[in-house]
Short mmCIF file of C-alpha atoms and ligand atoms in Angstrom, two decimals:
data_model
loop_
_atom_site.label_atom_id
_atom_site.label_comp_id
_atom_site.label_asym_id
_atom_site.label_seq_id
_atom_site.Cartn_x
_atom_site.Cartn_y
_atom_site.Cartn_z
CA UNK A 1167 6.77 84.86 86.02
CA UNK A 1168 4.04 82.46 86.45
CA UNK A 1169 0.54 83.13 84.62
CA UNK A 1170 -1.48 84.61 87.68
CA UNK A 1171 -5.46 85.17 87.36
CA UNK A 1172 -5.54 88.76 89.25
CA UNK A 1173 -1.72 89.22 89.38
CA UNK A 1174 -0.83 93.10 89.00
CA UNK A 1175 2.07 92.34 86.05
CA UNK A 1176 0.77 95.88 84.69
CA UNK A 1177 0.47 97.69 88.20
CA UNK A 1178 3.68 96.94 89.39
CA UNK A 1179 5.52 99.97 88.70
CA UNK A 1180 2.63 102.28 90.07
CA UNK A 1181 2.19 100.39 93.29
CA UNK A 1182 6.01 100.41 93.80
CA UNK A 1183 6.29 104.24 93.19
CA UNK A 1184 3.08 104.84 95.51
CA UNK A 1185 5.73 102.08 98.42
CA UNK A 1186 8.12 104.28 98.18
CA UNK A 1187 6.85 107.57 98.06
CA UNK A 1188 5.18 107.13 101.39
CA UNK A 1189 8.59 106.15 102.54
CA UNK A 1190 7.95 102.83 104.03
CA UNK A 1191 10.97 100.80 105.17
CA UNK A 1192 9.15 97.86 105.98
CA UNK A 1193 5.86 96.23 103.89
CA UNK A 1194 3.64 93.20 104.02
CA UNK A 1195 2.05 91.90 100.92
CA UNK A 1196 -1.06 89.86 102.44
CA UNK A 1197 -1.93 88.04 99.24
CA UNK A 1198 0.89 88.06 97.45
CA UNK A 1199 -0.32 85.24 95.15
CA UNK A 1200 3.05 84.66 92.17
CA UNK A 1201 5.08 87.28 95.30
CA UNK A 1202 5.33 90.54 92.14
CA UNK A 1203 4.34 93.16 94.08
CA UNK A 1204 6.48 91.46 97.35
CA UNK A 1205 9.35 91.40 94.59
CA UNK A 1206 9.14 95.11 93.56
CA UNK A 1207 8.37 96.03 96.87
CA UNK A 1208 11.73 94.22 98.01
CA UNK A 1209 13.81 95.21 94.71
CA UNK A 1210 13.17 99.09 96.23
CA UNK A 1211 14.95 97.70 99.78
CA UNK A 1212 12.25 97.88 101.53
CA UNK A 1213 11.71 94.41 104.74
CA UNK A 1214 8.75 92.86 103.38
CA UNK A 1215 6.88 89.74 104.50
CA UNK A 1216 4.36 88.04 101.66
CA UNK A 1217 1.39 85.68 103.28
CA UNK A 1218 -0.77 83.55 100.87
CA UNK A 1219 -3.19 80.78 101.72
CA UNK A 1220 -1.71 78.88 98.49
CA UNK A 1221 0.81 76.13 99.13
CA UNK A 1222 2.71 76.85 95.79
CA UNK A 1223 2.39 80.71 96.99
CA UNK A 1224 4.05 79.84 100.13
CA UNK A 1225 6.94 78.34 98.11
CA UNK A 1226 6.90 81.02 95.83
CA UNK A 1227 7.37 83.38 98.99
CA UNK A 1228 10.25 81.37 100.33
CA UNK A 1229 12.35 81.67 97.19
CA UNK A 1230 11.78 85.22 95.98
CA UNK A 1231 11.38 86.92 99.29
CA UNK A 1232 12.07 85.32 102.39
CA UNK A 1233 15.85 84.36 100.49
CA UNK A 1234 18.71 86.43 99.91
CA UNK A 1235 20.20 85.53 97.07
CA UNK A 1236 23.82 86.89 98.77
CA UNK A 1237 23.56 84.79 101.55
CA UNK A 1238 22.75 81.08 99.44
CA UNK A 1239 25.25 79.17 97.92
CA UNK A 1240 24.82 79.65 93.73
CA UNK A 1241 26.93 77.09 92.29
CA UNK A 1242 25.44 74.21 94.42
CA UNK A 1243 21.74 75.66 93.04
CA UNK A 1244 23.27 75.97 89.31
CA UNK A 1245 24.08 72.16 89.60
CA UNK A 1246 21.75 71.29 91.10
CA UNK A 1247 19.33 72.74 88.34
CA UNK A 1248 21.82 71.33 85.94
CA UNK A 1249 21.14 67.92 87.46
CA UNK A 1250 17.35 67.94 87.45
CA UNK A 1251 17.53 69.04 83.66
CA UNK A 1252 19.41 66.21 82.98
CA UNK A 1253 17.53 63.51 84.81
CA UNK A 1254 15.70 60.78 82.88
CA UNK A 1255 11.42 60.98 82.79
CA UNK A 1256 9.91 58.12 84.99
CA UNK A 1257 6.04 58.07 84.09
CA UNK A 1258 4.13 58.84 87.74
CA UNK A 1259 1.03 60.76 89.11
CA UNK A 1260 1.37 63.97 86.71
CA UNK A 1261 2.22 61.59 83.28
CA UNK A 1262 -0.57 59.96 83.91
CA UNK A 1263 -3.41 62.53 85.43
CA UNK A 1264 -2.31 64.90 83.24
CA UNK A 1265 -0.62 63.90 80.57
CA UNK A 1266 -2.81 60.58 79.48
CA UNK A 1267 -6.65 61.44 81.90
CA UNK A 1268 -6.54 65.16 80.53
CA UNK A 1269 -3.98 67.35 78.78
CA UNK A 1270 -2.56 69.79 80.58
CA UNK A 1271 1.39 68.92 79.16
CA UNK A 1272 2.84 66.50 76.60
CA UNK A 1273 3.83 63.22 78.25
CA UNK A 1274 7.40 63.42 77.44
CA UNK A 1275 6.92 66.82 79.17
CA UNK A 1276 5.38 65.17 82.27
CA UNK A 1277 7.46 62.21 82.70
CA UNK A 1278 10.24 65.00 83.15
CA UNK A 1279 8.26 66.59 86.45
CA UNK A 1280 6.97 63.01 87.39
CA UNK A 1281 10.72 62.60 87.35
CA UNK A 1282 12.69 65.89 88.50
CA UNK A 1283 9.54 66.71 91.47
CA UNK A 1284 10.59 63.00 93.31
CA UNK A 1285 14.28 64.32 93.26
CA UNK A 1286 12.95 67.53 94.92
CA UNK A 1287 11.10 65.80 97.14
CA UNK A 1288 14.57 64.65 98.81
CA UNK A 1289 15.33 68.35 99.86
CA UNK A 1290 12.55 69.37 101.57
CA UNK A 1291 13.11 70.89 105.14
CA UNK A 1292 16.73 72.57 103.47
CA UNK A 1293 16.83 76.56 101.57
CA UNK A 1294 17.10 74.68 98.08
CA UNK A 1295 13.95 73.11 98.16
CA UNK A 1296 11.42 76.04 97.62
CA UNK A 1297 14.18 76.69 94.91
CA UNK A 1298 14.08 73.71 92.86
CA UNK A 1299 10.56 73.81 93.56
CA UNK A 1300 9.51 77.24 91.67
CA UNK A 1301 12.47 76.51 89.10
CA UNK A 1302 9.80 73.77 89.06
CA UNK A 1303 6.67 75.74 88.61
CA UNK A 1304 7.87 78.28 85.88
CA UNK A 1305 9.34 75.55 84.23
CA UNK A 1306 6.08 73.83 84.00
CA UNK A 1307 3.99 76.35 83.13
CA UNK A 1308 6.55 77.77 80.54
CA UNK A 1309 5.36 74.83 78.32
CA UNK A 1310 1.90 74.40 79.88
CA UNK A 1311 -1.24 73.97 77.38
CA UNK A 1312 -3.73 76.52 78.74
CA UNK A 1313 -5.03 79.69 78.78
CA UNK A 1314 -3.76 80.55 81.94
CA UNK A 1315 -5.69 78.64 84.21
CA UNK A 1316 -6.15 75.00 85.44
CA UNK A 1317 -9.81 75.34 85.57
CA UNK A 1318 -8.95 74.13 81.82
CA UNK A 1319 -6.82 72.54 79.12
CA UNK A 1320 -7.18 73.92 75.18
CA UNK A 1321 -8.66 71.45 73.10
CA UNK A 1322 -5.34 71.91 70.88
CA UNK A 1323 -1.63 71.87 72.01
CA UNK A 1324 -0.83 74.69 72.82
CA UNK A 1325 2.57 75.73 70.68
CA UNK A 1326 4.24 76.22 73.45
CA UNK A 1327 3.78 73.22 74.52
CA UNK A 1328 5.89 71.12 72.39
CA UNK A 1329 8.91 72.58 73.39
CA UNK A 1330 11.09 70.93 75.66
CA UNK A 1331 10.56 71.52 79.79
CA UNK A 1332 13.85 73.13 80.69
CA UNK A 1333 14.44 74.71 84.51
CA UNK A 1334 15.92 77.95 85.11
CA UNK A 1335 17.67 79.71 87.87
CA UNK A 1336 15.55 81.80 89.18
CA UNK A 1337 16.03 85.25 89.62
CA UNK A 1338 16.66 85.92 93.33
CA UNK A 1339 17.19 89.15 95.00
CA UNK A 1340 19.55 90.44 97.70
CA UNK A 1341 18.42 91.39 101.35
CA UNK A 1342 16.32 89.66 104.18
CA UNK A 1343 12.61 89.33 104.03
CA UNK A 1344 9.52 86.40 105.39
CA UNK A 1345 7.07 84.31 104.41
CA UNK A 1346 4.02 84.15 106.19
CA UNK A 1347 1.86 80.54 105.09
CA UNK A 1348 -1.50 80.25 106.08
CA UNK A 1349 -5.19 81.70 105.82
CA UNK A 1350 -4.36 85.24 106.95
CA UNK A 1351 -7.58 86.17 109.24
CA UNK A 1352 -5.49 84.15 111.49
CA UNK A 1353 -1.66 85.22 110.47
CA UNK A 1354 -2.35 88.86 110.74
CA UNK A 1355 -1.83 88.72 114.44
CA UNK A 1356 1.64 87.76 113.95
CA UNK A 1357 3.25 90.79 111.62
CA UNK A 1358 3.09 93.47 114.46
CA UNK A 1359 3.91 96.79 113.63
CA UNK A 1360 4.57 97.23 109.81
CA UNK A 1361 4.99 100.54 107.84
CA UNK A 1362 2.70 99.58 104.87
CA UNK A 1363 0.58 96.53 104.01
CA UNK A 1364 -0.67 96.07 100.44
CA UNK A 1365 -3.65 93.71 100.10
CA UNK A 1366 -5.06 92.42 97.14
CA UNK A 1367 -7.53 89.88 97.89
CA UNK A 1368 -9.57 87.62 95.70
CA UNK A 1369 -12.40 88.99 93.43
CA UNK A 1370 -14.91 86.45 92.61
CA UNK A 1371 -15.93 82.74 94.43
CA UNK A 1372 -13.24 80.79 92.65
CA UNK A 1373 -10.79 79.31 94.74
CA UNK A 1374 -7.08 80.22 93.91
CA UNK A 1375 -6.18 76.69 94.97
CA UNK A 1376 -8.40 75.12 92.59
CA UNK A 1377 -8.26 77.58 89.28
CA UNK A 1378 -4.14 76.30 90.26
CA UNK A 1379 -4.31 72.91 91.20
CA UNK A 1380 -2.04 71.36 89.09
CA UNK A 1381 0.49 73.62 91.10
CA UNK A 1382 -0.92 72.59 94.15
CA UNK A 1383 -0.22 69.52 94.09
CA UNK A 1384 3.19 69.65 92.26
CA UNK A 1385 4.28 71.10 96.25
CA UNK A 1386 2.05 69.59 98.43
CA UNK A 1387 3.60 65.91 96.21
CA UNK A 1388 0.45 63.85 97.72
CA UNK A 1389 -1.45 62.15 94.78
CA UNK A 1390 -5.16 63.43 95.12
CA UNK A 1391 -7.98 62.06 93.90
CA UNK A 1392 -9.26 64.14 91.53
CA UNK A 1393 -12.47 65.12 89.51
CA UNK A 1394 -13.83 66.11 86.09
CA UNK A 1395 -12.26 66.61 82.94
CA UNK A 1396 -9.34 68.90 84.33
CA UNK A 1397 -8.95 66.20 86.99
CA UNK A 1398 -8.49 68.96 89.77
CA UNK A 1399 -8.22 67.89 93.52
CA UNK A 1400 -11.62 66.64 95.25
CA UNK A 1401 -10.23 67.97 98.95
CA UNK A 1402 -10.28 70.83 97.00
CA UNK A 1403 -14.17 70.99 96.30
CA UNK A 1404 -14.96 70.61 99.67
CA UNK A 1405 -16.50 73.37 101.50
CA UNK A 1406 -13.95 72.85 104.49
CA UNK A 1407 -10.91 74.97 104.47
CA UNK A 1408 -12.38 77.98 102.37
CA UNK A 1409 -10.98 80.87 102.17
CA UNK A 1410 -14.43 84.11 103.34
CA UNK A 1411 -12.74 86.35 100.83
CA UNK A 1412 -14.20 83.97 97.84
CA UNK A 1413 -18.10 84.45 99.27
CA UNK A 1414 -20.12 87.45 98.60
CA UNK A 1415 -21.77 87.40 102.34
CA UNK A 1416 -18.30 87.00 104.25
CA UNK A 1417 -15.60 89.31 102.10
CA UNK A 1418 -16.58 92.72 103.54
CA UNK A 1419 -17.01 91.59 107.17
CA UNK A 1420 -13.52 89.44 106.58
CA UNK A 1421 -11.56 92.38 105.14
CA UNK A 1422 -12.86 94.53 108.27
CA UNK A 1423 -11.57 92.90 110.53
CA UNK A 1424 -8.06 92.18 108.53
CA UNK A 1425 -7.66 96.02 108.15
CA UNK A 1426 -8.37 96.42 111.76
CA UNK A 1427 -6.08 93.52 113.18
CA UNK A 1428 -3.17 95.69 111.05
CA UNK A 1429 -0.86 97.43 112.45
CA UNK A 1430 0.02 99.51 109.52
CA UNK A 1431 0.97 103.24 108.89
CA UNK A 1432 -0.30 102.42 105.65
CA UNK A 1433 -2.77 100.43 103.67
CA UNK A 1434 -3.04 99.33 100.33
CA UNK A 1435 -5.68 97.58 98.71
CA UNK A 1436 -6.60 97.10 95.63
CA UNK A 1437 -10.43 95.43 93.96
CA UNK A 1438 -12.33 96.84 91.20
CA UNK A 1439 -15.62 97.86 90.09
CA UNK A 1440 -16.86 94.61 88.91
CA UNK A 1441 -16.61 92.99 92.65
CA UNK A 1442 -18.35 92.75 95.78
CA UNK A 1443 -17.80 96.40 97.18
CA UNK A 1444 -18.66 99.50 96.40
CA UNK A 1445 -15.54 102.26 96.58
CA UNK A 1446 -17.38 104.24 99.47
CA UNK A 1447 -18.15 100.97 101.52
CA UNK A 1448 -14.53 100.25 100.70
CA UNK A 1449 -13.14 103.58 101.86
CA UNK A 1450 -15.63 104.13 104.85
CA UNK A 1451 -14.45 100.70 106.33
CA UNK A 1452 -10.67 101.65 105.98
CA UNK A 1453 -11.40 105.21 107.05
CA UNK A 1454 -13.32 103.33 109.98
CA UNK A 1455 -10.31 101.63 111.15
CA UNK A 1456 -8.37 104.50 111.68
CA UNK A 1457 -6.95 105.56 108.49
CA UNK A 1458 -8.15 108.96 108.43
CA UNK A 1459 -6.86 109.91 104.76
CA UNK A 1460 -8.41 107.72 101.88
CA UNK A 1461 -7.49 108.07 97.97
CA UNK A 1462 -9.48 105.79 95.06
CA UNK A 1463 -7.34 105.64 91.90
CA UNK A 1464 -8.21 104.15 89.39
CA UNK A 1465 -6.75 102.39 86.02
CA UNK A 1466 -7.56 101.44 82.93
CA UNK A 1467 -7.39 97.60 82.49
CA UNK A 1468 -7.59 95.23 79.36
CA UNK A 1469 -10.07 92.47 81.40
CA UNK A 1470 -9.46 88.76 80.68
CA UNK A 1471 -8.35 87.00 78.10
CA UNK A 1472 -12.07 85.15 77.91
CA UNK A 1473 -13.91 88.26 77.06
CA UNK A 1474 -11.56 89.06 74.09
CA UNK A 1475 -12.16 85.69 72.40
CA UNK A 1476 -15.76 86.23 73.21
CA UNK A 1477 -18.89 83.13 74.26
CA UNK A 1478 -18.35 79.53 72.61
CA UNK A 1479 -20.29 76.79 71.97
CA UNK A 1480 -19.31 73.03 72.50
CA UNK A 1481 -18.73 72.84 69.37
CA UNK A 1482 -16.24 75.67 68.83
CA UNK A 1483 -18.49 78.42 67.28
CA UNK A 1484 -18.48 81.58 69.06
CA UNK A 1485 -22.16 82.27 69.63
CA UNK A 1486 -21.86 85.54 71.57
CA UNK A 1487 -19.76 88.36 72.88
CA UNK A 1488 -18.87 89.58 76.01
CA UNK A 1489 -20.39 93.05 76.78
CA UNK A 1490 -17.20 95.12 78.52
CA UNK A 1491 -13.90 94.68 77.48
CA UNK A 1492 -12.45 96.87 80.26
CA UNK A 1493 -12.50 97.09 83.88
CA UNK A 1494 -11.23 99.39 86.12
CA UNK A 1495 -8.97 98.48 88.70
CA UNK A 1496 -9.03 100.03 91.71
CA UNK A 1497 -6.08 101.32 94.09
CA UNK A 1498 -7.03 102.62 97.69
CA UNK A 1499 -4.06 104.52 99.21
CA UNK A 1500 -5.40 105.57 103.14
CA UNK A 1501 -2.86 106.92 105.41
CA UNK A 1502 -1.46 109.73 107.30
CA UNK A 1503 -2.51 112.83 104.45
CA UNK A 1504 1.49 113.88 103.22
CA UNK A 1505 1.74 109.58 102.84
CA UNK A 1506 -1.42 109.26 100.66
CA UNK A 1507 -0.58 112.76 98.63
CA UNK A 1508 3.18 112.03 97.82
CA UNK A 1509 1.70 107.72 96.59
CA UNK A 1510 -1.19 109.54 94.69
CA UNK A 1511 1.42 111.78 93.23
CA UNK A 1512 3.20 108.94 92.07
CA UNK A 1513 0.54 107.12 90.21
CA UNK A 1514 -0.64 109.82 88.34
CA UNK A 1515 3.01 108.44 85.60
CA UNK A 1516 1.80 104.81 85.29
CA UNK A 1517 -2.51 106.18 84.23
CA UNK A 1518 -3.96 106.67 87.89
CA UNK A 1519 -6.60 109.11 88.12
CA UNK A 1520 -7.89 110.06 91.07
CA UNK A 1521 -11.46 109.47 91.58
CA UNK A 1522 -13.90 111.07 93.37
CA UNK A 1523 -15.98 108.52 95.68
CA UNK A 1524 -19.33 110.42 96.95
CA UNK A 1525 -19.45 110.41 100.80
C1 LIG B 605 -6.04 88.52 93.67
S1 LIG B 605 -4.69 87.45 93.84
C2 LIG B 605 -3.97 87.96 94.07
C3 LIG B 605 -2.65 88.37 92.91
C4 LIG B 605 -0.72 88.89 93.86
N1 LIG B 605 -1.20 90.12 94.14
C5 LIG B 605 -0.09 88.90 92.99
O1 LIG B 605 0.28 89.75 91.73
O2 LIG B 605 0.27 87.63 92.21
C6 LIG B 605 -5.36 86.64 95.38
C7 LIG B 605 -4.89 86.16 96.81
O3 LIG B 605 -5.42 86.07 97.22
C8 LIG B 605 -5.18 84.51 98.17
N2 LIG B 605 -5.93 84.55 98.56
C9 LIG B 605 -7.03 84.49 98.60
N3 LIG B 605 -7.80 84.01 100.17
C10 LIG B 605 -7.07 84.20 101.27
C11 LIG B 605 -6.57 84.23 102.83
N4 LIG B 605 -7.76 83.58 103.32
N5 LIG B 605 -5.62 84.66 103.40
C12 LIG B 605 -3.83 84.52 102.55
N6 LIG B 605 -4.56 84.38 101.00
C13 LIG B 605 -6.17 83.98 100.71
C14 LIG B 605 -5.27 83.48 96.99
O4 LIG B 605 -4.66 81.86 97.40
C15 LIG B 605 -4.55 84.45 95.52
O5 LIG B 605 -3.63 84.24 95.54
#
């Protein structure tokens, strides 16, 4: 599974248990990112819709959520992946920009990515396109030279970057599902009634498409103008099209409107104790939108890797450390009393602790 900031890797079992305990048969994961949570819901037998505004997340959602593993030609997929793995490298945009102008991949892997991505383009619009592209994204992620964000690459090549690029068959899931591409402030109106909605909005001003600009380019395949040492996309620097969830001022009103626009019996919302909105305000927001019972649960979590490594000057010397290395991941569960109680109890065995929120 891809390296992704804010991914709910550790919380996935707790989220799946909570969702199952509510008895939900249908669910929407509306900031789906890697699709991890949506996949966990789908594995329990729920019919899931997964949405996100990032192009790469849409591809992942089409692959893991919208594709039914039992309804595809698995041998054709295996053959195509084997064929792509055999292609000789051919230097193109990725090699020039992400191997020569910057150092995200070793050139031999960059050349392979260029050659494979060009061939995948021929399949755009067919069922196999998101599956092959997901396989390429995952393969590229396994040999990149970053700490998990594409805002910078490592000064020395990461050991994994020396491994040859190797496409594998994605772990597809059986059953129906759907992807919901686009900005959730617009797409929410198209969802209709559902049992459960899971919301995991961004926690700060950093735009995900920019943090993961290489995946964005691998999906769009548009050879964009770039800037800076990390060769980020110029078009993502512009303020138009920015998410209201990436701004302190617009975050709370956007979240309030989103919750209001949902027709969900239960809403589960992830947030943390370092961000813009207090637990009291989030609780109030959920209650104001007709969800009678709201419970906040806390999970202790280790902060991002930079906080553990410390602060370094440009010469690589450690010049300070970050004050907090742990934070609390909040999970709000809102809905009718029975569902909220059952879901809350289900999180306990995964380290969930009930939080008392002052009114
Ligand atoms: C904290 S991450 C979600 C991580 C995800 N739960 C996981 O485990 O991989 C937040 C996600 O919100 C998406 N996002 C930000 N603004 C959005 C918007 N207005 N509409 C839809 N998705 C948005 C980002 O692209 C990002 O993938």
